Amino acid sequence: MSLTFSPIGPWLLVAIAAIGVLGVTLWAYRPRVREAHGAWRWVVVGLRLVAIALCLMACLRPSVVLLRKVKQTAALVFLLDGSESMAINDEANNRTRWEVARETMNEAVKAVKKRLPDLEVKTFLFDSHLRDDAPPETRPPKGKATELGTAFDETLKRMQGTRIAALALLSDGASNGGPSPLDMAARLKQHQVPIVAIGFGSESGGAASRDLSARELVAGPTVFVKNELQVRATVGVRGYPNQDIDVELVAENQAEPVAKTKVRAKEGADVITIDSLKYTPQVPGEVKLTLRVRPKDGELIQSNNQIETYVTVLKGGISVLYVQGPGSPWEKKFTMRALDAAREIQADLRVLFRPAQGDQSELDIGDLARGKFDVYILGDLPADYLTAAQERLIARNVEQGAGLIMLGGRSSFGPGGWGGSPLADILPTTVQPTDGQAEPPQGIKVVPNLVGLDNYVLRLAPSRAETQRAWETLPPLSGANDLGKAKAGAFTLAEAPNGSPLMIGQDVGKGRVLEFAGETWVWARDLIHPESRAAHRKFWRQAILWLAHKEDQGGDRIKVELDRRRIALGEKLDVKVTVRDEKDQPIPDAKLETTVEYLGPGVKPERLDVFNQGAEAHGTYYATREPGEYKVTVRGSHRGTDLGSDSVRFLVYQDDRELENPAADRALLRQLASITGGKSLPPEQLDKYIASLGDNLTTEYVRQTEYRAWDNWPFFLLFVLVLSLEWVLRKRKGLV
């Protein structure tokens, strides 16, 4: 035992302060003591001096230090690898690494309790996290990563204050995440914790094993009905050089694959990118797409042979067939660009270079099958480039609901011989062979009339006045055909400044037909007015939608869009919500309730905050819960009116690093043992090692305990009691 002091300041300063306080107190009490009589006056002075002494003691801060010897029993810690690679069955008798490792640890724990009852035993499971193995885990391991460094760090934290005699590591050593296990092993060495490494699995599993894996699937996230969706996939191949590998794309609720292909990996290649998979949905809605790699003989792991994502199939998808003659290279180039920019339109271009011969044409007759295309574009194409049967098919399809637009050109309308073709009956004007084409030097401006300004095809802005100004800024056409006399029931939408019709429309049966006397490429190439290109794209989009009877198609009031439909655990997902009224105008002040729901059992939806940004609302979801299927649901209201709801599914997946290379890393285990002064042992020698621990289980050390005599409530209570007694005594004697 020893007594120590820790004064609040230098000793000299404390002494001077103490003498000063003592002197002032005695000087103040001296006249009162002289005037009083009796022994009580000395009691008052004594109590005040005791209070001063207690204050002086607090300033010196005395402590009593006691030393005592303590015995501590050591602990043996088992770390069992619970990652998915431990489920590989490459141990003797076709057993899994997990089965052998679990059996080894169970036998070791029994041996410790039998031979060394004083030795504390602690068992943990680890993958990307550390957790207690209580009760013992019996199901196959499902951990998606092996983080040895994290396991070592968490073990030190949980066993803080306990001496670890040894850390028995039972693993395949295939660390693939977290802090460096070598750096953490150096920390274990500082704490005098040796690693006893017991390895499992084959070290040649990576090079000699065979495996096929579906690694990536990129599609969508949205596609319109009847539009072709390009799907990109990545397949991992190991151990199957120069062999055909079957890959298929499966759509939800369809028995047969929607696309198939074969790939072949060259010697040494392990990743193959596939761009040939395509999917054309026929029904709107949400579809789960699955990429499957057909297993092959000898494949080590088959659980990674498929991957999934979601695609939203939207209503309003339009397929367009653009048939162009050998002239007018600019028109087909810029028109296809405009159509490709409209996500709901899928356009196919066919350029014909020779006239038809008898009943044979360069255009495949199958392209004119009913329902294959919703709209036809005929651009500067002579009539004799198609067969009469093909022209009759186009006319029949239009009468049954398809759309047709014929563009002007030197080989179109009258000059192209269309007046005597089977299509002449469905065109809005009477086409004559003598109809010519005007190409004035100043060009020909397109001037929409009142009908055209209000028509969906030519409406380039919200109001009639703005639409008229937009058309006035567009450059003039380089030329225009004479469209001839309009038929009964046809309507003119636009004219030249001299009153000649430039655009005429007509309903034919269930379909619609437009004639446009010129070519539109001059709008897309306008360098003076950059907005002309946007107007060109808008015109073509609206013309196709009108021809397909889609201009008034009302979509959902609320629309949820995700930047991806498949994200890894821990990544973020951007959510965009748009709310529009019946006129397709945004409702920026709508109230939105957004939730994210895990589609597993027993989990409640969680709220997601979205914030209005102009005509859209945006939010961010962080995938921190379980991997699996999720659903984002948005319900909206505006001024007490329910706007309905929309929902979109997405997938959260766990990064599957465990199965990319199933080889055991025994070299790392040996290195970890060497750094910490431990051992690398086969499973059958662990029992012998445990027996050798018996001589060094207890450690005796001196524990120092400090008791501060001034920093506690009894000391404070004594100080208050002394002052209180001194004051009461003075009060009763009339000295206050």
XYZ file of C-alpha atoms in Angstrom:
736
model
C 0.000 0.000 0.000
C 1.215 3.511 -0.764
C -0.056 7.064 -0.364
C 0.259 9.496 -3.263
C -0.655 13.130 -3.829
C -1.587 15.007 -6.984
C -1.989 18.703 -6.037
C -4.036 20.985 -8.253
C -0.981 23.227 -8.709
C 2.646 23.598 -7.634
C 3.310 22.680 -4.006
C 4.572 26.170 -3.169
C 1.455 27.816 -4.562
C -0.800 25.408 -2.655
C 1.128 26.043 0.582
C 0.935 29.837 0.200
C -2.796 29.613 -0.528
C -3.355 27.374 2.519
C -1.410 29.721 4.864
C -3.311 32.717 3.467
C -6.714 31.124 3.976
C -5.750 29.982 7.503
C -4.499 33.441 8.421
C -7.584 35.232 7.124
C -9.845 32.808 9.022
C -8.032 33.248 12.360
C -7.922 37.008 11.902
C -11.675 37.122 11.226
C -12.535 34.927 14.221
C -10.197 36.630 16.750
C -12.491 39.550 17.882
C -15.574 37.268 18.081
C -13.726 34.744 20.235
C -12.562 37.458 22.655
C -16.093 38.761 23.142
C -17.593 35.314 23.738
C -17.271 33.160 26.843
C -17.317 29.409 27.325
C -15.751 26.337 25.721
C -18.195 26.357 22.754
C -16.220 29.198 21.101
C -13.236 26.885 20.640
C -15.538 24.241 19.170
C -16.656 26.779 16.507
C -13.078 27.673 15.647
C -12.144 23.981 15.524
C -14.988 23.134 13.138
C -13.946 25.939 10.779
C -10.334 24.715 10.871
C -11.510 21.165 10.085
C -13.407 22.531 7.041
C -10.258 24.345 5.915
C -8.275 21.137 6.361
C -10.759 19.228 4.230
C -10.455 21.878 1.486
C -6.681 21.659 1.678
C -6.917 17.863 1.418
C -9.088 18.172 -1.711
C -6.443 20.518 -3.195
C -3.726 17.950 -2.566
C -5.899 15.096 -3.998
C -4.486 12.177 -1.976
C -4.885 8.567 -3.187
C -4.225 5.200 -1.628
C -2.775 2.622 -4.054
C -3.186 -1.087 -3.247
C -1.296 -3.841 -5.106
C -2.546 -7.435 -5.237
C -1.680 -10.563 -7.190
C -4.347 -11.939 -9.597
C -4.440 -15.252 -11.468
C -6.061 -15.324 -14.932
C -7.052 -18.420 -16.889
C -6.429 -18.260 -20.633
C -9.010 -18.869 -23.394
C -8.872 -20.941 -26.558
C -10.789 -19.298 -29.426
C -12.077 -21.252 -32.441
C -12.868 -19.370 -35.664
C -14.908 -21.487 -38.098
C -15.276 -20.296 -41.685
C -18.983 -20.023 -42.557
C -18.616 -18.719 -46.120
C -20.201 -20.367 -49.137
C -16.922 -21.730 -50.500
C -16.825 -24.080 -47.503
C -19.807 -25.919 -49.044
C -17.596 -27.242 -51.872
C -17.235 -31.008 -51.619
C -13.556 -31.531 -52.420
C -12.581 -33.288 -49.183
C -12.041 -37.024 -48.784
C -15.029 -39.286 -49.504
C -16.671 -36.422 -51.403
C -17.382 -34.548 -48.183
C -17.659 -30.781 -48.034
C -15.057 -28.568 -46.421
C -17.727 -27.439 -43.976
C -18.577 -30.943 -42.800
C -14.948 -31.815 -42.103
C -14.193 -28.460 -40.460
C -17.282 -28.625 -38.236
C -16.454 -32.169 -37.172
C -12.848 -31.190 -36.446
C -13.898 -28.264 -34.268
C -16.521 -30.268 -32.362
C -13.972 -32.963 -31.505
C -11.435 -30.318 -30.452
C -13.936 -28.615 -28.135
C -14.740 -31.966 -26.485
C -11.026 -32.654 -26.000
C -10.457 -29.270 -24.349
C -13.328 -29.727 -21.907
C -12.105 -33.207 -21.008
C -8.353 -32.572 -20.656
C -8.233 -28.884 -19.752
C -11.365 -28.027 -17.780
C -9.833 -24.762 -16.562
C -9.308 -23.531 -20.122
C -12.108 -21.258 -21.357
C -13.429 -22.172 -24.819
C -15.041 -19.681 -27.181
C -16.358 -20.566 -30.672
C -17.224 -18.109 -33.441
C -18.488 -18.363 -37.013
C -17.337 -15.830 -39.578
C -17.817 -14.807 -43.198
C -18.043 -11.053 -43.739
C -19.039 -10.726 -40.062
C -18.225 -12.475 -36.808
C -20.979 -14.133 -34.780
C -21.276 -16.508 -31.830
C -21.554 -20.185 -32.668
C -24.232 -20.781 -30.054
C -26.077 -22.965 -30.620
C -23.762 -24.658 -33.129
C -24.668 -23.922 -36.754
C -25.721 -27.081 -38.606
C -27.090 -25.811 -41.911
C -24.754 -25.417 -44.928
C -22.748 -22.172 -44.952
C -24.232 -19.288 -46.945
C -21.764 -16.455 -46.345
C -21.064 -14.469 -49.521
C -17.547 -13.342 -48.590
C -14.560 -14.502 -46.542
C -13.046 -11.663 -44.508
C -10.272 -13.078 -42.347
C -9.039 -9.615 -41.341
C -12.489 -8.644 -40.080
C -12.752 -11.882 -38.109
C -9.396 -11.250 -36.369
C -10.306 -7.655 -35.532
C -13.740 -8.550 -34.140
C -12.235 -11.385 -32.093
C -9.840 -8.992 -30.355
C -12.701 -6.633 -29.563
C -14.984 -9.339 -28.167
C -12.228 -10.998 -26.135
C -10.866 -7.749 -24.730
C -9.632 -8.300 -21.192
C -9.206 -12.046 -21.722
C -5.849 -13.636 -22.454
C -6.082 -15.761 -25.597
C -3.829 -18.800 -25.399
C -4.334 -19.532 -29.103
C -6.688 -18.749 -31.972
C -7.637 -21.882 -33.903
C -8.592 -20.886 -37.460
C -10.543 -23.504 -39.433
C -10.906 -22.209 -42.996
C -10.009 -22.722 -46.647
C -8.058 -19.448 -46.446
C -9.737 -17.903 -49.509
C -9.982 -14.377 -48.076
C -11.680 -12.031 -50.549
C -12.743 -8.934 -48.632
C -12.291 -6.709 -45.622
C -8.984 -5.489 -44.152
C -5.768 -7.273 -44.976
C -5.506 -10.497 -42.942
C -1.702 -10.096 -42.869
C -1.993 -6.657 -41.248
C -4.452 -7.994 -38.693
C -2.159 -10.943 -38.005
C 0.538 -8.426 -37.065
C -1.914 -6.978 -34.507
C -2.520 -10.441 -33.090
C 1.244 -10.829 -32.699
C 1.353 -7.589 -30.677
C -1.290 -9.068 -28.384
C 0.715 -12.324 -28.163
C -2.082 -14.326 -29.790
C -0.748 -17.203 -31.944
C -2.826 -18.487 -34.875
C -3.196 -22.244 -35.232
C -4.291 -22.616 -38.868
C -6.156 -25.747 -39.941
C -6.783 -25.691 -43.674
C -9.514 -27.368 -45.715
C -10.154 -27.735 -49.436
C -8.041 -28.306 -52.510
C -5.428 -25.740 -53.504
C -5.830 -26.748 -57.133
C -9.564 -26.018 -57.171
C -9.169 -22.785 -59.116
C -7.009 -24.048 -61.952
C -8.263 -27.598 -62.275
C -11.920 -27.156 -61.354
C -14.648 -26.552 -63.899
C -17.278 -23.889 -63.520
C -19.756 -21.880 -65.580
C -21.321 -18.748 -64.120
C -23.807 -16.071 -65.160
C -22.072 -12.892 -64.063
C -23.942 -9.966 -65.584
C -27.324 -9.264 -67.163
C -28.078 -5.799 -68.531
C -31.530 -5.144 -69.999
C -33.933 -2.245 -70.071
C -35.033 -1.123 -67.599
C -38.032 -0.357 -69.843
C -39.198 -1.452 -73.276
C -42.404 -0.900 -75.193
C -44.683 -3.664 -76.354
C -43.568 -5.169 -79.668
C -40.246 -3.325 -79.483
C -37.073 -5.338 -79.562
C -35.035 -5.273 -76.370
C -31.303 -5.736 -76.695
C -29.939 -7.792 -73.804
C -26.262 -7.831 -72.877
C -24.857 -10.637 -70.744
C -21.522 -11.761 -69.363
C -20.705 -15.418 -68.742
C -17.757 -16.752 -66.773
C -16.080 -19.927 -68.048
C -13.413 -21.992 -66.319
C -12.220 -25.401 -67.405
C -14.182 -25.735 -70.677
C -11.894 -24.421 -73.425
C -13.097 -24.687 -77.018
C -16.420 -26.236 -75.977
C -19.926 -25.070 -76.891
C -21.792 -23.557 -73.953
C -25.571 -23.155 -74.138
C -26.984 -19.853 -72.882
C -30.683 -18.992 -72.814
C -32.843 -16.054 -71.844
C -36.087 -16.893 -70.024
C -38.994 -14.494 -69.492
C -41.278 -14.776 -66.483
C -44.387 -16.928 -66.998
C -43.156 -18.301 -70.323
C -42.424 -21.993 -70.583
C -39.877 -21.729 -73.377
C -36.798 -19.482 -73.514
C -37.287 -16.281 -75.502
C -33.713 -16.372 -76.841
C -30.928 -18.923 -77.098
C -27.306 -18.836 -78.177
C -24.111 -20.843 -78.022
C -20.778 -19.403 -76.969
C -17.314 -20.868 -76.973
C -14.415 -19.877 -74.726
C -10.929 -19.921 -76.152
C -8.002 -21.417 -74.286
C -7.166 -19.150 -71.359
C -10.321 -17.009 -71.663
C -12.577 -16.839 -68.613
C -15.132 -14.135 -69.479
C -17.416 -14.032 -72.533
C -19.636 -11.060 -73.429
C -22.885 -11.869 -75.255
C -24.677 -9.226 -77.343
C -26.862 -11.482 -79.490
C -29.748 -12.020 -77.057
C -32.953 -10.177 -77.953
C -36.448 -10.101 -76.488
C -39.631 -8.685 -78.042
C -42.446 -8.558 -75.457
C -46.039 -8.803 -76.624
C -47.887 -7.908 -73.408
C -47.374 -4.851 -71.166
C -46.398 -5.305 -67.541
C -43.405 -6.185 -65.430
C -41.293 -9.143 -66.520
C -38.476 -10.917 -64.741
C -35.734 -11.959 -67.154
C -33.423 -14.818 -66.222
C -30.135 -15.611 -67.901
C -29.341 -19.311 -67.632
C -26.123 -21.094 -68.460
C -26.751 -24.777 -69.095
C -24.649 -26.923 -66.699
C -22.023 -29.213 -68.166
C -20.565 -32.479 -66.942
C -17.947 -32.072 -64.257
C -19.045 -28.592 -63.199
C -18.013 -27.977 -59.597
C -20.678 -25.393 -58.682
C -24.060 -24.975 -60.370
C -25.726 -22.499 -58.024
C -24.159 -19.566 -59.895
C -25.459 -20.588 -63.338
C -28.265 -18.049 -63.501
C -28.828 -14.375 -62.882
C -32.020 -12.287 -62.902
C -33.262 -8.760 -63.493
C -36.545 -6.946 -64.160
C -37.824 -5.167 -67.241
C -40.946 -3.004 -67.406
C -42.891 -3.529 -70.627
C -44.807 -0.349 -71.421
C -47.977 0.056 -73.406
C -47.748 2.001 -76.652
C -44.817 0.317 -78.314
C -44.898 0.935 -82.054
C -43.043 -0.982 -84.757
C -42.234 0.961 -87.924
C -41.083 -0.256 -91.344
C -39.256 2.420 -93.310
C -38.880 1.481 -96.994
C -36.567 3.804 -98.933
C -35.505 3.917 -102.559
C -31.938 4.411 -103.798
C -32.162 8.226 -103.677
C -32.404 10.727 -100.808
C -29.568 9.552 -98.514
C -30.110 12.433 -96.054
C -33.763 11.764 -95.341
C -33.365 8.160 -94.223
C -30.333 9.058 -92.087
C -31.993 11.823 -90.072
C -35.442 10.245 -89.944
C -34.002 7.038 -88.466
C -32.143 9.117 -85.873
C -35.380 10.840 -84.918
C -37.253 7.548 -84.633
C -34.467 5.913 -82.631
C -34.640 8.809 -80.152
C -38.286 7.947 -79.371
C -38.115 5.071 -76.904
C -41.618 3.822 -77.719
C -40.789 3.432 -81.418
C -38.856 0.561 -82.959
C -37.976 1.383 -86.575
C -36.501 -0.958 -89.175
C -35.019 0.441 -92.384
C -35.141 -1.360 -95.723
C -33.328 0.281 -98.651
C -34.309 -1.066 -102.085
C -31.874 -0.559 -104.973
C -33.583 -2.380 -107.853
C -37.103 -2.636 -109.244
C -39.117 -5.776 -108.569
C -38.833 -8.598 -111.082
C -42.180 -10.279 -111.555
C -43.338 -11.366 -108.097
C -39.867 -10.951 -106.523
C -38.722 -7.817 -104.716
C -35.779 -6.907 -102.504
C -38.320 -6.402 -99.724
C -39.091 -9.623 -97.883
C -42.777 -10.451 -98.159
C -42.664 -11.504 -94.480
C -42.124 -7.851 -93.479
C -45.666 -7.152 -94.638
C -47.310 -9.860 -92.559
C -50.319 -8.587 -90.645
C -49.415 -7.197 -87.211
C -45.648 -7.263 -87.679
C -45.444 -3.496 -88.211
C -47.823 -0.814 -87.001
C -46.721 1.988 -89.339
C -45.175 2.058 -92.829
C -43.005 4.876 -94.196
C -42.489 5.062 -97.949
C -39.680 7.502 -98.704
C -38.857 8.537 -102.305
C -39.579 5.025 -103.545
C -40.761 4.212 -107.077
C -43.887 2.073 -107.178
C -42.272 -0.618 -109.312
C -39.720 -1.417 -106.560
C -42.538 -3.300 -104.840
C -44.640 -6.042 -106.326
C -48.369 -5.564 -106.786
C -48.959 -8.224 -104.126
C -46.814 -6.307 -101.640
C -48.679 -3.063 -102.341
C -52.009 -4.837 -101.826
C -50.728 -6.209 -98.494
C -49.809 -2.702 -97.344
C -53.241 -1.381 -98.383
C -55.013 -4.244 -96.607
C -52.966 -3.765 -93.421
C -53.771 -0.036 -93.400
C -57.464 -0.701 -93.768
C -57.221 -3.097 -90.825
C -55.570 -0.546 -88.535
C -51.977 0.168 -89.612
C -50.647 3.618 -90.503
C -48.922 4.847 -93.674
C -46.977 8.006 -94.504
C -45.632 8.673 -97.997
C -42.864 11.259 -98.323
C -42.093 13.439 -101.284
C -39.174 12.994 -103.613
C -38.226 12.811 -107.265
C -39.440 9.191 -107.419
C -42.501 9.555 -105.229
C -46.218 10.209 -105.824
C -46.936 10.944 -109.516
C -43.301 10.793 -110.759
C -42.910 7.444 -108.978
C -45.873 5.851 -110.720
C -48.023 5.485 -107.578
C -51.148 6.723 -109.321
C -51.671 3.356 -110.991
C -50.648 1.179 -108.025
C -52.931 -0.751 -105.615
C -51.998 1.845 -102.980
C -53.656 4.657 -104.967
C -57.046 3.746 -103.489
C -55.969 4.497 -99.918
C -53.949 7.688 -100.565
C -55.708 10.955 -99.544
C -55.234 12.525 -102.999
C -55.778 11.499 -106.594
C -52.271 10.883 -107.871
C -51.601 11.615 -111.531
C -48.509 10.737 -113.558
C -48.305 14.378 -114.610
C -47.944 15.627 -111.037
C -44.571 17.307 -110.833
C -42.175 18.575 -108.168
C -41.268 22.187 -107.375
C -37.729 23.079 -106.266
C -37.569 26.901 -106.022
C -34.199 28.423 -105.020
C -35.641 29.984 -101.869
C -37.200 26.682 -100.809
C -40.764 26.089 -99.630
C -41.914 26.999 -96.106
C -44.325 24.692 -94.328
C -47.282 26.699 -93.039
C -49.765 24.778 -90.836
C -53.379 25.911 -91.260
C -55.814 26.220 -88.362
C -56.649 22.522 -88.538
C -52.968 21.639 -88.535
C -52.087 23.933 -85.610
C -54.594 22.055 -83.464
C -53.683 18.619 -84.803
C -51.464 16.352 -82.716
C -49.051 15.720 -85.627
C -47.969 19.355 -86.023
C -48.376 20.529 -82.416
C -44.776 21.459 -81.556
C -45.692 23.550 -78.463
C -48.469 23.647 -75.822
C -50.400 26.564 -77.368
C -51.474 27.377 -80.910
C -49.443 30.615 -80.966
C -46.280 28.901 -79.766
C -46.764 26.121 -82.305
C -47.108 28.661 -85.109
C -43.889 30.432 -84.028
C -42.075 27.086 -83.900
C -43.034 26.306 -87.507
C -42.006 29.786 -88.622
C -38.450 29.201 -87.361
C -38.019 25.930 -89.274
C -36.026 26.215 -92.516
C -37.894 25.750 -95.832
C -38.031 22.446 -97.653
C -35.656 22.019 -100.572
C -38.564 20.940 -102.741
C -42.103 19.555 -102.704
C -44.309 17.328 -104.838
C -47.660 18.293 -106.274
C -50.028 16.193 -104.179
C -52.953 16.499 -106.570
C -56.612 16.868 -105.691
C -57.720 15.839 -102.201
C -60.333 13.106 -101.980
C -63.576 13.396 -100.097
C -62.967 12.929 -96.391
C -59.310 13.986 -96.589
C -58.092 16.998 -94.568
C -55.228 19.365 -95.208
C -52.883 20.105 -92.302
C -50.188 22.276 -93.898
C -49.720 24.324 -97.033
C -47.053 26.204 -98.946
C -47.148 30.034 -98.884
C -48.866 29.913 -102.295
C -51.660 27.730 -100.902
C -50.504 24.406 -102.379
C -51.121 21.523 -99.934
C -48.000 20.046 -98.325
C -49.553 17.628 -95.831
C -52.875 15.834 -96.203
C -54.357 13.136 -93.984
C -57.182 10.670 -94.212
C -58.785 7.847 -92.249
C -58.889 4.627 -94.268
C -60.949 1.870 -92.694
C -59.392 1.375 -89.279
C -56.095 2.917 -90.338
C -54.672 6.349 -91.106
C -52.673 7.749 -94.008
C -50.527 10.888 -94.347
C -49.041 12.434 -97.450
C -46.153 14.838 -96.982
C -44.954 16.543 -100.145
C -41.345 17.081 -99.078
C -38.467 15.669 -97.062
C -37.740 16.668 -93.465
C -33.966 16.325 -93.270
C -33.441 20.095 -93.688
C -34.926 20.646 -90.217
C -32.477 18.252 -88.572
C -29.504 19.943 -90.299
C -30.460 23.519 -89.395
C -27.323 25.108 -87.907
C -28.891 28.537 -87.316
C -31.699 27.355 -85.054
C -30.550 24.478 -82.779
C -34.132 23.926 -81.657
C -35.000 22.767 -85.177
C -33.479 19.341 -84.510
C -35.727 18.909 -81.457
C -38.704 20.011 -83.564
C -37.747 17.468 -86.243
C -37.688 14.647 -83.683
C -40.949 15.761 -82.117
C -42.680 15.933 -85.499
C -41.669 12.394 -86.408
C -42.561 10.978 -83.008
C -46.001 12.577 -83.070
C -46.630 11.602 -86.697
C -45.906 7.949 -85.917
C -48.026 8.013 -82.742
C -50.929 9.585 -84.667
C -50.674 7.072 -87.479
C -50.707 4.257 -84.912
C -53.734 5.725 -83.037
C -51.554 6.305 -79.964
C -51.773 10.114 -79.678
C -54.507 10.082 -77.038
C -53.352 7.030 -75.163
C -53.493 7.926 -71.495
C -50.699 6.424 -69.452
C -50.559 6.015 -65.721
C -50.905 9.241 -63.793
C -48.088 8.150 -61.516
C -44.979 6.597 -62.967
C -42.055 5.137 -61.009
C -38.699 4.744 -62.734
C -35.550 3.149 -61.302
C -32.063 3.784 -62.619
C -31.415 0.026 -62.329
C -33.448 -3.075 -61.678
C -30.628 -5.079 -60.094
C -28.242 -3.734 -57.455
C -25.678 -5.262 -55.142
C -26.157 -5.250 -51.396
C -24.897 -1.925 -50.051
C -25.374 0.003 -53.300
C -27.836 2.846 -53.813
C -30.861 2.943 -56.082
C -32.140 6.208 -57.581
C -35.931 6.462 -57.720
C -37.717 8.942 -60.000
C -41.457 9.625 -59.803
C -43.453 11.583 -62.371
C -47.069 12.632 -61.898
C -49.118 13.860 -64.867
C -52.730 14.763 -65.488
C -55.032 13.606 -68.275
C -53.480 16.154 -70.657
C -49.995 14.784 -69.973
C -49.045 17.899 -68.011
C -46.956 17.532 -64.811
C -48.482 17.960 -61.349
C -45.512 19.302 -59.353
C -47.390 19.770 -56.048
C -48.808 16.251 -55.784
C -48.466 14.526 -52.412
C -46.576 11.251 -52.690
C -46.264 8.334 -50.284
C -43.390 6.057 -51.269
C -42.505 2.740 -49.660
C -39.919 0.041 -50.311
C -41.065 -3.477 -49.478
C -38.973 -6.602 -49.147
C -41.019 -9.392 -50.718
C -39.888 -11.948 -48.174
C -42.129 -13.169 -45.333
C -42.755 -11.158 -42.194
C -41.128 -7.856 -43.209
C -42.990 -4.558 -43.127
C -42.508 -1.916 -45.858
C -40.208 0.971 -45.019
C -40.871 4.561 -46.003
C -38.762 6.266 -48.658
C -38.620 10.053 -48.784
C -38.873 11.609 -52.240
C -38.383 15.307 -52.930
C -40.006 17.358 -55.674
C -37.601 18.761 -58.246
C -39.677 20.607 -60.824
C -41.894 18.195 -62.731
C -40.309 15.151 -61.061
C -39.691 13.767 -57.593
C -36.471 11.988 -56.693
C -35.370 9.724 -53.865
C -32.501 7.379 -53.044
C -32.754 3.926 -51.495
C -29.734 2.202 -49.957
C -29.841 -1.593 -50.104
C -28.827 -2.515 -46.572
C -31.360 -5.275 -45.856
C -31.545 -8.868 -46.998
C -30.785 -9.863 -50.602
C -33.885 -10.780 -52.584
C -36.861 -9.234 -54.378
C -38.073 -5.745 -53.466
C -40.895 -3.493 -54.622
C -41.126 0.300 -54.735
C -44.714 1.551 -54.431
C -45.834 5.169 -54.865
C -49.330 6.413 -54.091
C -50.281 10.007 -54.844
C -53.006 12.532 -54.249
C -53.675 16.088 -55.338
C -56.015 18.443 -53.536
C -57.940 15.574 -52.025
C -58.157 13.564 -55.256
C -56.593 10.120 -55.346
C -54.174 9.856 -58.267
C -53.689 6.116 -57.976
C -50.413 4.284 -57.516
C -47.596 2.588 -59.361
C -45.108 -0.055 -58.274
C -41.870 -1.463 -59.661
C -39.888 -4.503 -58.558
C -36.121 -4.757 -58.336
C -33.538 -7.256 -57.128
C -30.902 -6.902 -54.437
C -28.113 -9.442 -54.745
C -25.109 -10.377 -52.655
C -21.762 -10.042 -54.388
C -20.858 -13.654 -55.145
C -17.081 -13.448 -54.819
C -16.978 -16.743 -52.987
C -17.608 -18.860 -56.046
C -15.425 -17.005 -58.555
C -12.391 -19.010 -57.492
C -13.073 -22.007 -55.229
C -9.402 -22.841 -54.647
C -8.238 -23.077 -51.034
C -5.363 -20.761 -50.068
C -3.231 -22.899 -47.753
C -0.235 -20.626 -48.363
C -2.060 -17.706 -46.725
C -2.945 -19.853 -43.727
C 0.696 -20.880 -43.290
C 1.775 -17.236 -43.561
C -0.737 -16.119 -40.915
C 0.489 -18.794 -38.524
C 4.118 -17.839 -39.148
C 3.527 -14.107 -38.497
C 1.888 -14.748 -35.128
C 4.312 -17.461 -33.977
C 1.651 -20.120 -34.288
C 1.432 -23.323 -36.306
C -0.170 -24.649 -39.472
C -1.590 -28.093 -38.773
C -3.601 -30.765 -40.534
C -6.934 -31.496 -38.808
C -5.716 -34.758 -37.238
C -2.929 -32.963 -35.291
C -5.155 -30.403 -33.597
C -5.840 -32.748 -30.676
C -2.122 -33.131 -30.007
C -1.646 -29.375 -30.044
C -4.447 -28.897 -27.487
C -2.710 -31.309 -25.141
C 0.455 -29.185 -25.292
C -1.416 -26.161 -23.955
C -1.744 -27.615 -20.462
C 1.548 -26.116 -19.156
C 0.714 -22.496 -19.891
C -2.919 -21.912 -19.041
C -2.700 -19.635 -15.995
C -1.005 -16.255 -15.803
C -0.255 -14.461 -12.518
C 0.040 -10.687 -12.586
C -0.117 -7.766 -10.157
C -3.237 -5.646 -10.324
C -3.023 -2.062 -9.056
C -6.126 -0.503 -7.465
C -6.334 3.186 -6.629
C -8.687 4.654 -3.986
C -9.013 8.438 -4.092
C -9.739 9.796 -0.616
C -11.124 13.129 -1.844
C -13.185 12.290 -4.928
C -16.253 10.575 -3.386
C -19.553 11.393 -1.773
C -18.586 10.596 1.877
C -15.831 13.224 1.696
C -18.247 15.825 0.339
C -20.886 14.869 2.937
C -18.313 15.298 5.757
C -17.355 18.737 4.456
C -21.006 19.867 4.319
C -21.694 18.400 7.787
C -18.753 20.246 9.404
C -19.749 23.587 7.899
C -23.390 23.039 8.835
C -22.538 22.260 12.508
C -20.257 25.299 12.702
C -23.018 27.561 11.312
C -25.739 26.134 13.626
C -23.540 26.626 16.686
C -22.776 30.219 15.745
C -26.461 30.845 15.065
C -27.524 29.607 18.490
C -24.886 31.770 20.217
C -25.790 34.889 18.326
C -22.637 35.134 16.257
C -24.469 35.158 12.903
